[in-house]
Amino acid sequence: MKDISVVLWNGETTKVNAQSTFNEILKEINPQLAQKALAVKANGFKKDLYDVPQEGDKIEAITFDSEEGKEIFFHSTSHLMAQAVQELYPGTKLAIGPAIAEGFYYDFDTEHTFTPDDFPAIEGKMKELAKKDLPFQRKVVKKEEAVRLFESKGEIYKVELLNEITDEEVSLYLQGDFIDLCRGPHLPSTKKIKAFKLLSVAGAYWRGNEKNKMLQRIYGTSFNSQEALTQYLDMLEEAKRRDHRKIGKELDLFSFHDEGIGFPFFHHKGMIIRNLLENFWREEHRKQGYQEIKTPIILNKALWIQSGHWDHYKENMYFTKIDDQDFAIKPMNCPGGILVYKNKLHSYKEFPMRVAELGLVHRHELSGVLNGLFRVRSFTQDDAHIYMMPNQIKQEVQNLIEFEGFFYRTFGFDFHIELSTKPENAMGSDEIWEKATSSLKDALDEKKLSYKINEGDGAFYGPKIDFHLKDCLGRSWQCGTIQLDFLMPELFDLYYINQLGEKDRPVMLHRTILGSLERFIGILIEQFAGLLPTWIAPVQVRLLPIADRHISYGKDLEKTLNDQGIRVELDENNDKIGAKIRNAELQKIPYMLIFGDKEIDDNLVRVRKQGKGDLGPSTVDSFIQKIHLEIKNKTLP
RNA sequence: GCCAGCGUAGCUCAGAUGGUAGAGCAACUGAUUUGUAAUCAGUGGGUCGGGGGUUCGAUUCCCUUCGCUGGCUCCA
């Protein structure tokens, strides 16, 4: 009675009973896989394991190992959580509960105010429900019927969602007494959910609109084994341990004060990092033929009206008055840079003309989004504006991609690229947008770089390429950007003299590499957990005398190293060597030089490397040589 | 900005159903002179984020304000 044929994942065709579920088919063909399967893909459509195939379906099992599998797993866990919440807090209304990148959430509307203290009870209930081995049952009903059902249950949010669905039929998912509007698919049973944890509670506007009611969102994550969950939770702990706000305080790098919220204060050691980063940046830009300028922080309102910021960016700007005239604190560097361009007549021979500026900008960000050095209200962009002819775009963009990559590799970051295209409210003709976008695309394609396209996500004046750094914990940070701009040259009537001696309109390119110096420093701190590469470490060497009588030898060493341009500190505390080592380790100082009677007699030091331990004795000269090489090569720890 | 939680010594944190606070580390002083992640002892240090209210009395309860943390993007 095997009456239909299906195509398996390995390409084989096989006959199956038309009534067999996907689950049964999998079990028959590959019991091990059936054990792991969470759902299936039939002809590319995701289906429940309890579903049945159609003639000719191409079947593929979905497991937790794939993104799709995780999504289904997370989504089912969110249903499980919602069930638990409704059982514990009857009358709770459900909004939405999707899977997200590393877990799930569900938005609830209830009188009860959730706090993390409620999590153990909810988790307990979830465990209990999971153990019951409740199947996730799909039920397809007429939309009207679903509306009536959810109206009777007072699920106003579900009704609102239903009213926006145009299909005649919708699917519901049931597990036990719990019922939810859901497209599916889901796990076969709650029992598959082996390990989960609720992580945080937060407010979230219904449909993300601040005019709507604020709901309570509970975030969580789940895994198909306890070990995987533990591993994930360890990763979160590790991220906490690396938090740049914590390390910045411990290592005395920077601070924040009530007297200027969102405005970071850089301490001496933080300034060392900053200055080294700037020096490196300047040197590399010089090699690439950049000029450097510095434009004022406060500029007349008229400039900002001309640039369009007054209309488009006012909400984010700070203002002030000078001699009764209105001024703005710059939120971007371009208008000031353009004034420099206009200060003099330019020839095509200067193009591409690369003008860099480490520009301090101020932006009024909502208080709730501020976050350490990552999101501040004043920061230094490593900006540059490149003026050129349209036919120079591709080459220049390729140069830039290379240049950006060089910076990121120096710090050991992986990165990926995204390309954003014309948005709804774009300025300029389709033709010029097409040309601009394809220039960027060509530049990327020719370099055989893969990139993700964000349709409609470009700036209103041009398409852009964004660089997203990936740190050692797999988190990604947007840093660099390359934006093509046809608008500003127009608005400011920029021109150059072309080969024919005529006035012509240049194309402008805005770009950053590090993005914001402050933010980049924050990212570096987290990437290296405070243990920065020796070349950029605030203190490179700490000298640790065994006993007080060795301090004078230490003072000589200090002078020697200092004269060699090495950032060095002498520990004169009356501590045992173990304590001195501990302090230096905690301060993340790359090298410790230890010396007592034995070393002094032979004019040696014992080298200890942070995190690695004792490297044995060395002459001072040999140590200096090695550390100089490491600094020169910008060796990563 | 909105929701929730939090704010106690330089740092990390404890604490009292309302009777004006405590530990560890750090700092300082002294002893010790130390050999690869914390030597011992002593001392000083706080308007318990700010303001207001209730009270005989508030750091504790209430209101308000400021700040910090997580989130408010992933659309059944």
Short mmCIF file of C-alpha atoms (C1' of nucleotides) in Angstrom, two decimals, chain A residues 165 181-183 202-203 205 208 214 217 219 245 261 366-368 547-549 574 577-579 581-582 585 594 597-599 606 608, chain B residues 1-5 7 11-12 26-28 30-39 66-76:
data_model
loop_
_atom_site.label_atom_id
_atom_site.label_comp_id
_atom_site.label_asym_id
_atom_site.label_seq_id
_atom_site.Cartn_x
_atom_site.Cartn_y
_atom_site.Cartn_z
CA ILE A 165 -4.50 38.51 8.25
CA LEU A 181 -2.37 31.63 16.92
CA CYS A 182 0.71 30.49 15.10
CA ARG A 183 2.03 29.76 11.66
CA ALA A 202 11.80 44.16 29.89
CA GLY A 203 9.17 46.59 28.76
CA TYR A 205 5.68 48.53 23.25
CA GLY A 208 7.19 48.35 18.76
CA MET A 214 3.80 48.89 27.05
CA ARG A 217 8.52 40.94 27.69
CA TYR A 219 13.41 36.77 27.32
CA ARG A 245 32.56 49.46 31.69
CA ILE A 261 25.93 62.01 31.31
CA LEU A 366 17.85 59.27 24.30
CA SER A 367 18.98 58.74 27.89
CA GLY A 368 17.75 55.15 27.81
CA ALA A 547 62.70 42.69 48.45
CA ASP A 548 63.15 46.37 49.27
CA ARG A 549 66.91 46.18 48.81
CA ASN A 574 56.04 46.30 50.66
CA ILE A 577 56.39 38.75 45.29
CA GLY A 578 53.21 36.70 45.01
CA ALA A 579 51.10 39.72 45.83
CA ILE A 581 52.49 39.40 40.67
CA ARG A 582 48.83 39.14 41.46
CA GLU A 585 48.17 40.24 36.57
CA ILE A 594 61.16 40.06 38.52
CA ASP A 597 69.77 38.76 44.56
CA LYS A 598 70.23 36.02 41.94
CA GLU A 599 69.39 38.22 38.99
CA ARG A 606 63.20 37.05 35.18
CA ARG A 608 56.91 36.75 33.39
"C1'" G B 1 11.63 59.29 26.08
"C1'" C B 2 8.87 54.65 27.93
"C1'" C B 3 8.76 49.91 31.22
"C1'" A B 4 11.18 47.15 35.06
"C1'" G B 5 15.10 46.60 38.56
"C1'" G B 7 21.67 53.32 43.88
"C1'" C B 11 36.03 49.29 44.84
"C1'" U B 12 32.89 44.70 45.62
"C1'" A B 26 42.10 49.46 48.58
"C1'" A B 27 44.42 53.82 51.38
"C1'" C B 28 47.47 55.28 55.58
"C1'" G B 30 53.98 49.97 61.90
"C1'" A B 31 56.22 45.14 61.93
"C1'" U B 32 58.17 41.76 58.37
"C1'" U B 33 62.55 41.60 53.69
"C1'" U B 34 59.86 38.18 51.35
"C1'" G B 35 61.38 33.98 44.80
"C1'" U B 36 56.13 33.54 40.62
"C1'" A B 37 48.22 35.06 41.57
"C1'" A B 38 46.73 37.93 48.36
"C1'" U B 39 52.41 38.40 55.13
"C1'" C B 66 18.91 62.55 39.27
"C1'" G B 67 21.83 58.52 37.79
"C1'" C B 68 22.95 53.33 36.59
"C1'" U B 69 21.45 48.39 34.44
"C1'" G B 70 18.42 45.40 31.06
"C1'" G B 71 15.04 46.07 27.16
"C1'" C B 72 11.74 48.82 23.84
"C1'" U B 73 14.86 46.01 15.95
"C1'" C B 74 13.99 40.40 15.00
"C1'" C B 75 6.48 41.47 13.59
"C1'" A B 76 1.13 34.67 14.89
#
